[in-house]
PDB file of C-alpha atoms in Angstrom:
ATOM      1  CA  UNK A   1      15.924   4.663   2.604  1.00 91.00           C
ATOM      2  CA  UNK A   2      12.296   3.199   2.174  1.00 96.00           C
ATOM      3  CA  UNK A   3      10.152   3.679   5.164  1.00 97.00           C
ATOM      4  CA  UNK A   4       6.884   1.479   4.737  1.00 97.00           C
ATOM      5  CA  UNK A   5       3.626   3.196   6.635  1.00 97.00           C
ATOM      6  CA  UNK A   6       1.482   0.156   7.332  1.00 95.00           C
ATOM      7  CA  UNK A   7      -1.730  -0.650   9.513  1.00 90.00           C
ATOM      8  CA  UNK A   8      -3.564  -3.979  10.259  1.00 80.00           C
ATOM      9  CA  UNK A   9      -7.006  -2.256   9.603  1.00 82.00           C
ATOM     10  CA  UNK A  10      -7.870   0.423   7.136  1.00 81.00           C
ATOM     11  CA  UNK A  11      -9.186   3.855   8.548  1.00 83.00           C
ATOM     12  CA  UNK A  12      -6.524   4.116  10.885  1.00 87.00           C
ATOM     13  CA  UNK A  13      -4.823   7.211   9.051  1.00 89.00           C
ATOM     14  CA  UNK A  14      -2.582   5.393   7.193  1.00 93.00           C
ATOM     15  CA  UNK A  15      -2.513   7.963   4.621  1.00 94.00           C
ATOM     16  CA  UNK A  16      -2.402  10.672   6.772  1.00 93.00           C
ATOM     17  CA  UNK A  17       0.219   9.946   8.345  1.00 94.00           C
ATOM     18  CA  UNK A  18       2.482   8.859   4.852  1.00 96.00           C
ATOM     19  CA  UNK A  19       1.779  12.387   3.123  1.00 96.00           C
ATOM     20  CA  UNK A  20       2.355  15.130   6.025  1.00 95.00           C
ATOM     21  CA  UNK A  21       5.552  13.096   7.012  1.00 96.00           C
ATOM     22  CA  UNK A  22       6.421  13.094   3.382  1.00 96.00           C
ATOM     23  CA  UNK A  23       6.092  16.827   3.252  1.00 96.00           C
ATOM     24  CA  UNK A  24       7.551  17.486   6.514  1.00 95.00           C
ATOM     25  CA  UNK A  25      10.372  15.573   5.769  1.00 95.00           C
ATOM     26  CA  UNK A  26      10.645  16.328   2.158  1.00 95.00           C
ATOM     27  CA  UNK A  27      10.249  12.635   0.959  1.00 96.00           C
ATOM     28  CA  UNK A  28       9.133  11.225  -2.220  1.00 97.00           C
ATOM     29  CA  UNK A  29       5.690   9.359  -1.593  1.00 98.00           C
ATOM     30  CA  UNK A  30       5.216   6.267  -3.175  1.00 98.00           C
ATOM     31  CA  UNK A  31       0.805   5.370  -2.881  1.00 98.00           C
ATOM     32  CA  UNK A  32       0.845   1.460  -2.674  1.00 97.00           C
ATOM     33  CA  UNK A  33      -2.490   1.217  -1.650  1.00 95.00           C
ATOM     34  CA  UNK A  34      -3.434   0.368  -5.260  1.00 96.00           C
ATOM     35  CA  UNK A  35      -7.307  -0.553  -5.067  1.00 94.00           C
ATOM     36  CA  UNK A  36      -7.925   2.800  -3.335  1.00 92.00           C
ATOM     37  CA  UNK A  37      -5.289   4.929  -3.740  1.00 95.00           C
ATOM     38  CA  UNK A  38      -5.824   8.885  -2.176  1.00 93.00           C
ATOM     39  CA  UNK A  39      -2.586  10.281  -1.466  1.00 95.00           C
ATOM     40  CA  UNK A  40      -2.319  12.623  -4.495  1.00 96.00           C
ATOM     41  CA  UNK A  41      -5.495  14.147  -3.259  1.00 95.00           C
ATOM     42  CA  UNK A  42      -3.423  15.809  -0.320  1.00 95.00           C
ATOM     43  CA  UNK A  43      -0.199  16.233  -2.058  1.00 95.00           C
ATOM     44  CA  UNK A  44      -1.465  17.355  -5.287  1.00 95.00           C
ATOM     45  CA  UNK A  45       1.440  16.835  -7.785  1.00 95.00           C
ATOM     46  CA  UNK A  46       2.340  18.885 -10.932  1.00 93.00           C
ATOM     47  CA  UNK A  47       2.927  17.148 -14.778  1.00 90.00           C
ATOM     48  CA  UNK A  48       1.710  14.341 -13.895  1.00 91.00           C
ATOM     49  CA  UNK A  49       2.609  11.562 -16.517  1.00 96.00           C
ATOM     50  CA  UNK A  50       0.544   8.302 -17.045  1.00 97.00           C
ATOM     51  CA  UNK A  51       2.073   4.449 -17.754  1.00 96.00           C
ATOM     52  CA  UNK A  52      -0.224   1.318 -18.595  1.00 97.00           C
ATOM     53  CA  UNK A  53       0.225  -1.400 -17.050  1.00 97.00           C
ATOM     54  CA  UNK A  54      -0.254  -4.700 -18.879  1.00 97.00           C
ATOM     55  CA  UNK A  55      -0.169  -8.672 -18.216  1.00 97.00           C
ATOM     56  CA  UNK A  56      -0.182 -11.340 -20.432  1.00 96.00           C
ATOM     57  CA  UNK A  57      -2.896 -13.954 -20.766  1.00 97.00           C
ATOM     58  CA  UNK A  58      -3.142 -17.159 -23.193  1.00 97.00           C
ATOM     59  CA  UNK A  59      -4.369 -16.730 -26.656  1.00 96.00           C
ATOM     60  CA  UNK A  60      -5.319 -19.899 -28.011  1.00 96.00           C
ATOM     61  CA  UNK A  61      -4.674 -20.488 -31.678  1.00 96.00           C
ATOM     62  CA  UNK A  62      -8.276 -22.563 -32.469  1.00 94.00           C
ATOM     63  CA  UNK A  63      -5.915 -24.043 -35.666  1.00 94.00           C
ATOM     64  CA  UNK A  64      -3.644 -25.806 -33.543  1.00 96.00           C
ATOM     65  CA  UNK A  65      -5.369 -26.623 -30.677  1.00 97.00           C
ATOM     66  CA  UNK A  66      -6.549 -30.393 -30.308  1.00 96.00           C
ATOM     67  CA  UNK A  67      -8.854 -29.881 -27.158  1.00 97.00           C
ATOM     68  CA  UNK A  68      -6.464 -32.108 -24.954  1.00 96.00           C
ATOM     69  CA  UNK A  69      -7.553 -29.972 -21.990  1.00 96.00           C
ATOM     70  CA  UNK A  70      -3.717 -30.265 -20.870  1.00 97.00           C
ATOM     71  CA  UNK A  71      -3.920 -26.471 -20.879  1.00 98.00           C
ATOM     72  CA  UNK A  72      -6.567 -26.730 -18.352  1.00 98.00           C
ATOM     73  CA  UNK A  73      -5.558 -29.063 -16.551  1.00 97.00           C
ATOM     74  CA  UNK A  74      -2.431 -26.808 -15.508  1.00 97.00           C
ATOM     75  CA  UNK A  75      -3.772 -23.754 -14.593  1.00 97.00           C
ATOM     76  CA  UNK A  76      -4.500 -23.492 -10.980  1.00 96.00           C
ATOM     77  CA  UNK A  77      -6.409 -20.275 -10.809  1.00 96.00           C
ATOM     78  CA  UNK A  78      -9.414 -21.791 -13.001  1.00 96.00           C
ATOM     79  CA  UNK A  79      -8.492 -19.424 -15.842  1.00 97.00           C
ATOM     80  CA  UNK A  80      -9.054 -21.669 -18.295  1.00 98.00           C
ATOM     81  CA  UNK A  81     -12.095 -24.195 -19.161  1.00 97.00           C
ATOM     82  CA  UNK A  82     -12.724 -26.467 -21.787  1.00 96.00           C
ATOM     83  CA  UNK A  83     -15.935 -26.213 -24.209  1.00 94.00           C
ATOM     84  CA  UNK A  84     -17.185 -28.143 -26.692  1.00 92.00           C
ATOM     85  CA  UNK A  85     -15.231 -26.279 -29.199  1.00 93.00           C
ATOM     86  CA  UNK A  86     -12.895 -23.923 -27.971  1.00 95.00           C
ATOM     87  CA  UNK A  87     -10.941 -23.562 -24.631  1.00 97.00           C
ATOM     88  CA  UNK A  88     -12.565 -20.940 -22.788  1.00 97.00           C
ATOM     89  CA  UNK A  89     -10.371 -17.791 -21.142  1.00 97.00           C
ATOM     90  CA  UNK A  90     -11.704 -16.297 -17.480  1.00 97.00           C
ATOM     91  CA  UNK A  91      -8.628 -13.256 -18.638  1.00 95.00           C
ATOM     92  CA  UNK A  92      -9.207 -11.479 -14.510  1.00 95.00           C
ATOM     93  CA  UNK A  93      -8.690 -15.043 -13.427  1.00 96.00           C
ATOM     94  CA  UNK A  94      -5.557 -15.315 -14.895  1.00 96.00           C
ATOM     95  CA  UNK A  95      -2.365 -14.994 -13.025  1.00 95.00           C
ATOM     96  CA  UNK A  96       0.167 -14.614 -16.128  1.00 95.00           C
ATOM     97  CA  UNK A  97       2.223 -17.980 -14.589  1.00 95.00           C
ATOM     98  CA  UNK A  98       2.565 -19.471 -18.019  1.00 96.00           C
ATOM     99  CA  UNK A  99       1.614 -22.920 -17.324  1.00 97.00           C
ATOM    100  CA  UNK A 100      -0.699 -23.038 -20.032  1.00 97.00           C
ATOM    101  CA  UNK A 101       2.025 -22.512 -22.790  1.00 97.00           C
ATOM    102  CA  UNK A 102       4.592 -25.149 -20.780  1.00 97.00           C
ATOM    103  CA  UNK A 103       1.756 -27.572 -20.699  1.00 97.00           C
ATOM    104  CA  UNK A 104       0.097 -27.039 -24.471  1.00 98.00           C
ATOM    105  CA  UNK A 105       1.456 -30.368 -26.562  1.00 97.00           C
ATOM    106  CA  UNK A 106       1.225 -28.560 -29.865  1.00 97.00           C
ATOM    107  CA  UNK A 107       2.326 -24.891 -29.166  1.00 96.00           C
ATOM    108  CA  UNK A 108      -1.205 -23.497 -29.562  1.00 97.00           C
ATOM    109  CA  UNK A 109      -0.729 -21.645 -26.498  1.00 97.00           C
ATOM    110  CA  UNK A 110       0.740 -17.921 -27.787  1.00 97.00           C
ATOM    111  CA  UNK A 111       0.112 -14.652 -25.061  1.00 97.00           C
ATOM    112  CA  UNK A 112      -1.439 -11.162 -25.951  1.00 97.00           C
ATOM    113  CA  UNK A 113      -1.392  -8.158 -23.224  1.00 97.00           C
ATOM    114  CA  UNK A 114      -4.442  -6.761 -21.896  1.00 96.00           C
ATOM    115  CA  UNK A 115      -4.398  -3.043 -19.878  1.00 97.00           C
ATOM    116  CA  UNK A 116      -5.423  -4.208 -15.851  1.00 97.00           C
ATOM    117  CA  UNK A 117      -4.128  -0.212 -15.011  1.00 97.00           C
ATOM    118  CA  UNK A 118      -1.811   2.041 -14.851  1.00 97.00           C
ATOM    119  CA  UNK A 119       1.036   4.303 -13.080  1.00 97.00           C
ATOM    120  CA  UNK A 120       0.659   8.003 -12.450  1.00 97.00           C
ATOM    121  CA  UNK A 121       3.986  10.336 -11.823  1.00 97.00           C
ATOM    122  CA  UNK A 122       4.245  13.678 -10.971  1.00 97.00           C
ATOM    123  CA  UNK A 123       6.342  16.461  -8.758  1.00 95.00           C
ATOM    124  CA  UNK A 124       5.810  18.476  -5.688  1.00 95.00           C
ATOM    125  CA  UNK A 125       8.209  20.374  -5.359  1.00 93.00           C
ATOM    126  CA  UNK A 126      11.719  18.380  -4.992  1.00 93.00           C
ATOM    127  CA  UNK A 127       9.255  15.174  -4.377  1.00 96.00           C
ATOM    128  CA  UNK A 128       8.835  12.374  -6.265  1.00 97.00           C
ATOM    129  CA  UNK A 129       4.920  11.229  -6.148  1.00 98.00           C
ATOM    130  CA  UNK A 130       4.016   8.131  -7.802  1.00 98.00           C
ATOM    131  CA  UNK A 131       0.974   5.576  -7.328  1.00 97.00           C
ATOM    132  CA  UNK A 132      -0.805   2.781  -8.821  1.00 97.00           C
ATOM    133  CA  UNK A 133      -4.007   2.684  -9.528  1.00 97.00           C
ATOM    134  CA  UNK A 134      -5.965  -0.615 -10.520  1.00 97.00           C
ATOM    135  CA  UNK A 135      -8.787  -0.615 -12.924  1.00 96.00           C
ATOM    136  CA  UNK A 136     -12.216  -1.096 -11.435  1.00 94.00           C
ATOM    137  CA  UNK A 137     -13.691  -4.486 -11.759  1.00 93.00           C
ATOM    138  CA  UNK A 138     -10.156  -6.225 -11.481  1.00 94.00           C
ATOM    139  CA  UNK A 139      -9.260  -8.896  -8.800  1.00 93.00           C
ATOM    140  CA  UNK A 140      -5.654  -9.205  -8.523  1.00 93.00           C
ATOM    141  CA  UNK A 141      -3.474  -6.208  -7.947  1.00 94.00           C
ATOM    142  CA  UNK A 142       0.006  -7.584  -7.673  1.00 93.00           C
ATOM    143  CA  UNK A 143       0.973  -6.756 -11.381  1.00 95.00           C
ATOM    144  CA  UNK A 144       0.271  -3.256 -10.718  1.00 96.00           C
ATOM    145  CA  UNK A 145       2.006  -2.861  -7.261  1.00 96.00           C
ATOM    146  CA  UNK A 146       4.895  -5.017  -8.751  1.00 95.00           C
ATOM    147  CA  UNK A 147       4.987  -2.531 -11.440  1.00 96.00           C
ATOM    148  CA  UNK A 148       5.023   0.683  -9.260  1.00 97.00           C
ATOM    149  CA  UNK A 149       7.885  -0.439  -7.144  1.00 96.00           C
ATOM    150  CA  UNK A 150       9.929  -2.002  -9.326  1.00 94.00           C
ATOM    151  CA  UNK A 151      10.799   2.127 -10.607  1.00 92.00           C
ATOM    152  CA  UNK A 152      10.801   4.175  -7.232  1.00 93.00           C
ATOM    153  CA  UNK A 153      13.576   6.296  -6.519  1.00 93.00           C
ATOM    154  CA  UNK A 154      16.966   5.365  -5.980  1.00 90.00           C
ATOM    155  CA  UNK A 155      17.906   9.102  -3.709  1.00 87.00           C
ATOM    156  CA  UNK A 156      16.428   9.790  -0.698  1.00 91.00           C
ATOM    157  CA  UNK A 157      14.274   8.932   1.767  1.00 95.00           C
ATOM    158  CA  UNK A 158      10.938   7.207   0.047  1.00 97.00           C
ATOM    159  CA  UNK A 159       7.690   7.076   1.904  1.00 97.00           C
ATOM    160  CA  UNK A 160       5.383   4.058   0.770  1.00 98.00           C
ATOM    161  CA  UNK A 161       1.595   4.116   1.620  1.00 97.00           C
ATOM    162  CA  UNK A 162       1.206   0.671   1.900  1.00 96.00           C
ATOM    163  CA  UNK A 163      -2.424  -1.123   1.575  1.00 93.00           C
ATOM    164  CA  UNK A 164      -4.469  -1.654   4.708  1.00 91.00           C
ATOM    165  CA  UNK A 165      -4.114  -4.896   6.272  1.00 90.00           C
ATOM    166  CA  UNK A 166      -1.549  -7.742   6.417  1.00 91.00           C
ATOM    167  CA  UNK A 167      -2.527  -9.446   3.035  1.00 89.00           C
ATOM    168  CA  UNK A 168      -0.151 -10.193   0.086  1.00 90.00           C
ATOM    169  CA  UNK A 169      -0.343  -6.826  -1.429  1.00 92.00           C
ATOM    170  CA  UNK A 170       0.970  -5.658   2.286  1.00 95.00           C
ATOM    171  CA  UNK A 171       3.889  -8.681   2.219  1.00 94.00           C
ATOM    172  CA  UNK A 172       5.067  -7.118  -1.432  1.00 94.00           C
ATOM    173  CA  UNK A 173       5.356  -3.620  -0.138  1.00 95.00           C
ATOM    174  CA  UNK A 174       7.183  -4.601   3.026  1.00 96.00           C
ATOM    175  CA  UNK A 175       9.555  -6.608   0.931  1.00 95.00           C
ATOM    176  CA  UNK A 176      10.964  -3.318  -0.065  1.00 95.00           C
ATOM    177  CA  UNK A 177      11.097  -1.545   3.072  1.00 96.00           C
ATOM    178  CA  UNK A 178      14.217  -0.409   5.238  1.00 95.00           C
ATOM    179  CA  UNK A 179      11.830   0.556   8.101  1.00 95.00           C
ATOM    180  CA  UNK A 180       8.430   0.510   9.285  1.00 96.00           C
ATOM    181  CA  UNK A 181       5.861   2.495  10.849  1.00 96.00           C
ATOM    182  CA  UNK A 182       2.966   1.250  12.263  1.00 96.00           C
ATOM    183  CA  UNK A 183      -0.363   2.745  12.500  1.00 95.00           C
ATOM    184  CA  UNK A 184      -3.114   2.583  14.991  1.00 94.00           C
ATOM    185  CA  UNK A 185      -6.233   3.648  16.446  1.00 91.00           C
ATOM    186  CA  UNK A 186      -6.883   2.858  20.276  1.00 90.00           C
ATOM    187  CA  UNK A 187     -10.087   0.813  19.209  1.00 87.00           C
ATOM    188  CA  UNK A 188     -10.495  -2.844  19.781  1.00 87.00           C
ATOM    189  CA  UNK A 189     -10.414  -3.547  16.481  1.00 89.00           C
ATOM    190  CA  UNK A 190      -7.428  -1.512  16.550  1.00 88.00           C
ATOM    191  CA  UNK A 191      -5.116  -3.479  18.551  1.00 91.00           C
ATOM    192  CA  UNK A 192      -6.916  -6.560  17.005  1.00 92.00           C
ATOM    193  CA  UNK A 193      -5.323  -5.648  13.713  1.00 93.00           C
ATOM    194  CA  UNK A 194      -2.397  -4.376  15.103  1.00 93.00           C
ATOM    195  CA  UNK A 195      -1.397  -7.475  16.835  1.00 94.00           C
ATOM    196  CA  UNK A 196      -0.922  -9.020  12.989  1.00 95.00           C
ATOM    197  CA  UNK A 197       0.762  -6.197  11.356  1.00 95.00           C
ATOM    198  CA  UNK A 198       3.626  -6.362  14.209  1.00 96.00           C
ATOM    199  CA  UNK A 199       4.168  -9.997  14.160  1.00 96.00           C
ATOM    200  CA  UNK A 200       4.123  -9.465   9.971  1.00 96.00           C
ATOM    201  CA  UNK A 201       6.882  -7.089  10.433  1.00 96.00           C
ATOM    202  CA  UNK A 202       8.568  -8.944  13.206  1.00 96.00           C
ATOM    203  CA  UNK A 203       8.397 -11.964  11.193  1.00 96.00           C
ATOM    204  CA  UNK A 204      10.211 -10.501   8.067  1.00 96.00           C
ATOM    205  CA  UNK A 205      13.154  -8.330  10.855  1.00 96.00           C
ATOM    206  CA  UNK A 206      12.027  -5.194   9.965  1.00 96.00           C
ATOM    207  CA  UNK A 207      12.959  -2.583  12.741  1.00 95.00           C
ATOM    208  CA  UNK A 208       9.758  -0.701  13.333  1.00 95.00           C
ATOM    209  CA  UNK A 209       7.936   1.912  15.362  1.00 94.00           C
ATOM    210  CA  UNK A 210       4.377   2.957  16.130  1.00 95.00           C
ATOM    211  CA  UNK A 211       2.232   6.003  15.775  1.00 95.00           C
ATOM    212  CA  UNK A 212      -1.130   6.333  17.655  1.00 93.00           C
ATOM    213  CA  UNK A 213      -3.897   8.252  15.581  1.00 92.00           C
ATOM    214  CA  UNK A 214      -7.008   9.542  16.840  1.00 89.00           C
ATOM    215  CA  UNK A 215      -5.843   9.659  20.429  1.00 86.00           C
ATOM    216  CA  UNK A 216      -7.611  10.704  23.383  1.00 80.00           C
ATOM    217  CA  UNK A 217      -5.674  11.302  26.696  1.00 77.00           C
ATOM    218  CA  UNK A 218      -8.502   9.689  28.498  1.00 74.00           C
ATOM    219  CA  UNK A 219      -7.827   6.308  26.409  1.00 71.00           C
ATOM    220  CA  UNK A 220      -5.094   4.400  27.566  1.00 76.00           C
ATOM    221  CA  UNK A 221      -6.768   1.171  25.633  1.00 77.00           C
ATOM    222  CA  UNK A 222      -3.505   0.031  23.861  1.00 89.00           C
ATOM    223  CA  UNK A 223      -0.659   1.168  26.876  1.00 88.00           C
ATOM    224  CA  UNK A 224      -0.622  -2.391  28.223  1.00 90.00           C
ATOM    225  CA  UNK A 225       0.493  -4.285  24.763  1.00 92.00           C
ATOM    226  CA  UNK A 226       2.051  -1.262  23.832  1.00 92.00           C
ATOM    227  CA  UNK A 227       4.945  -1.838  26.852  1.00 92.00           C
ATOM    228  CA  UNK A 228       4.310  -5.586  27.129  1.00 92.00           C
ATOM    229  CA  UNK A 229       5.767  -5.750  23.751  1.00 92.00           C
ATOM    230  CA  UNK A 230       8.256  -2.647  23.929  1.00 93.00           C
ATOM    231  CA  UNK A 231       7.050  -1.271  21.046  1.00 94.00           C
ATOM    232  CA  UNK A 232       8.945   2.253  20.257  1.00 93.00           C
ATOM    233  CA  UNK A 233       5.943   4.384  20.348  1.00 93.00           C
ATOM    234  CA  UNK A 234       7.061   7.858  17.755  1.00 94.00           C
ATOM    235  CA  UNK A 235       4.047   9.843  18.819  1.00 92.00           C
ATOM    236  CA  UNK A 236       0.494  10.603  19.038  1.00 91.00           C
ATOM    237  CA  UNK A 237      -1.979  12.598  16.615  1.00 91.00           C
ATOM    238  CA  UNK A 238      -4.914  13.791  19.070  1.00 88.00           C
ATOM    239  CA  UNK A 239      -8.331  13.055  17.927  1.00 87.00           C
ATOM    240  CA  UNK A 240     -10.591  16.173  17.282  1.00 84.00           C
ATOM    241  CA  UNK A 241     -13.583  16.688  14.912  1.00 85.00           C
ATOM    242  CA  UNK A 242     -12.316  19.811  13.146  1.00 83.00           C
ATOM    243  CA  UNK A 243      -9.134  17.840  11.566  1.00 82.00           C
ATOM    244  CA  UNK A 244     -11.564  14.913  10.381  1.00 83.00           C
ATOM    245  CA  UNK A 245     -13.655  17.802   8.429  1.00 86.00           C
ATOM    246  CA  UNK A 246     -10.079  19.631   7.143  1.00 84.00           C
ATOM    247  CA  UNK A 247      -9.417  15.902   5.793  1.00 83.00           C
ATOM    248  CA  UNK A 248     -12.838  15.825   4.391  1.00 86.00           C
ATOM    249  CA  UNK A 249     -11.747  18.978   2.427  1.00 87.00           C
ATOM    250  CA  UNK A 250      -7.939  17.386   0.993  1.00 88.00           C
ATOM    251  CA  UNK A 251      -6.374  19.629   3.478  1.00 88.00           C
ATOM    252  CA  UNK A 252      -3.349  18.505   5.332  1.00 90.00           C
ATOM    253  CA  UNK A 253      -2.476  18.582   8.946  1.00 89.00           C
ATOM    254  CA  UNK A 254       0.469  20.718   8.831  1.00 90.00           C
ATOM    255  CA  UNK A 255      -1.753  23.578   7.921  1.00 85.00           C
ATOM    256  CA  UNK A 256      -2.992  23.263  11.685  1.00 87.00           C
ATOM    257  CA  UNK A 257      -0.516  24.964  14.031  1.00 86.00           C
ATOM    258  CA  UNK A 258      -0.767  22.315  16.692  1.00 86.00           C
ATOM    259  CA  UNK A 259      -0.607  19.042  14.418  1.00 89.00           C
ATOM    260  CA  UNK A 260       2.526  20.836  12.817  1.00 91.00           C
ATOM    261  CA  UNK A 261       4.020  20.604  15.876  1.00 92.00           C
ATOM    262  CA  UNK A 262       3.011  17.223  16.880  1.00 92.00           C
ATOM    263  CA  UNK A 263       4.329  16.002  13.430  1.00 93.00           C
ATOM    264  CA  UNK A 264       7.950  17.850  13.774  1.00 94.00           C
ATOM    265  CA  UNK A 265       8.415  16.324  16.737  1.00 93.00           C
ATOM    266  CA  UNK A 266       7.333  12.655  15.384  1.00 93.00           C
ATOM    267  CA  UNK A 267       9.819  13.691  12.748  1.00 93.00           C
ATOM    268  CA  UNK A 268      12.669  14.440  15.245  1.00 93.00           C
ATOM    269  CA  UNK A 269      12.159  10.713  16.430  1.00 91.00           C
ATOM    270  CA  UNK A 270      12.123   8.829  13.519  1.00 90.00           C
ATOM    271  CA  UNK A 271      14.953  10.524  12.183  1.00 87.00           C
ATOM    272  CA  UNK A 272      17.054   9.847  15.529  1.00 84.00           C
ATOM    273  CA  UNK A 273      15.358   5.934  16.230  1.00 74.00           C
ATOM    274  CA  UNK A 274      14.702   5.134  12.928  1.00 59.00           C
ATOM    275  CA  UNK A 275      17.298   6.301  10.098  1.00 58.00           C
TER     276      UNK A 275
END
């Protein structure tokens, strides 16, 4: 069972949500959110083990190449230019499609693998933590999200972090997911954001509910979409300064009485609406 944790916005707890479910309900935690990933800062994992991750890119062989630009002239990411006496590589450009070899009339088009990050692995416990993390300076981070969930567990219930937002990254983890839970802030830009991320998952029929973070009994900004919709709402996490600095500190919420108890019950729903 994969249960995605998604948002339309970043900030919205996303990850704070993903990690004290995944200890409360003994899950392995998968940390999709490749660009930034923090979840092993709360969860802390033992022997952790490290994987590169690698995509190929044209080599040209100068020998056999004619200049014919053909290889160019393929590429649609701009990859590749033509000089006045070599074809010129943009390697972060490139999106490893192999057009350039398909197109090349006189097979000077070979492929060499270059590092763009790696996979980290370790244990908490009966858990399973894994993430991806992206090497600064890169632009695409498919290849390593691709990577990192094409080996999660096969046993058990897996919680994925997934990235902020409703972009490609967010379509790839979903693509994996058996459920979803959606989280939100009741902010403006919150239910902006959240609008997207439940007609993403509504688009792609994936059953879903919806968690509330940093509420405030006084703000009832998102009740009217929230039942116009019929959105299975799993909970609330009340907002209060002293959990943002505990956060601040890699401290989880389960180590507060009260959030422990919020989060058992949130627990005792997804297990009975969700699984």
């Amino acid at each position: 069972m994969n249960i995605v944790i998604l948002s339309g916005k970043g900030g919205t707890g996303k990850t704070t949500i993903s990690t004290n479910l995944a200890l409360l309900m003994k899950a392995n935690y998968i940390d999709c959110d490749v660009e930034e990933p923090n979840g092993f800062i709360f969860l802390k994992p033992e022997k952790t083990q490290v994987k590169d991750v690698q995509v190929e890119v044209p080599d040209i062989d100068k020998g056999k190449c004619t200049l014919c630009g053909d290889c160019v002239k393929a590429c649609k990411f701009n990859a590749l230019a033509r000089g006045k006496d070599k074809i010129i590589l943009f390697d972060k450009l490139c999106h490893s499609c192999g057009a350039c070899g398909l197109a090349c009339p006189t097979g000077a088009v070979a492929y060499r693998k270059r590092i763009t990050g790696i996979i980290e692995e370790g244990i908490k416990g009966n858990m399973v933590l894994k993430r991806g993390i992206l090497n600064i300076g890169e632009p695409i981070a498919v290849p390593i999200l691709k990577e990192l969930l094409s080996d999660i567990p096969q046993n058990g219930i897996n919680i994925l972090d997934s990235p902020p937002g409703t972009s490609c990254n967010v379509v790839n983890t979903l693509h994996y997911a058996d459920r979803a839970i959606l989280v939100t802030e009741p902010t403006a830009f919150g239910l902006h954001d959240l609008k997207m991320a439940v007609e993403l998952v509504k688009t792609l029929h994936i059953p879903f509910g919806l968690i509330i973070n940093k509420y405030d009994e006084k703000n009832q900004y998102l009740n009217k979409y929230i039942d116009e919709e019929n959105i299975n709402l799993l909970g609330h996490i009340p907002y209060k300064r002293e959990i943002a600095e505990s956060y601040s500190k890699g401290e989880t919420l389960l180590d507060h009485e009260e959030y422990k108890t919020t989060f058992l019950y949130i627990k005792e729903k997804i297990e009975e609406e969700l699984l």
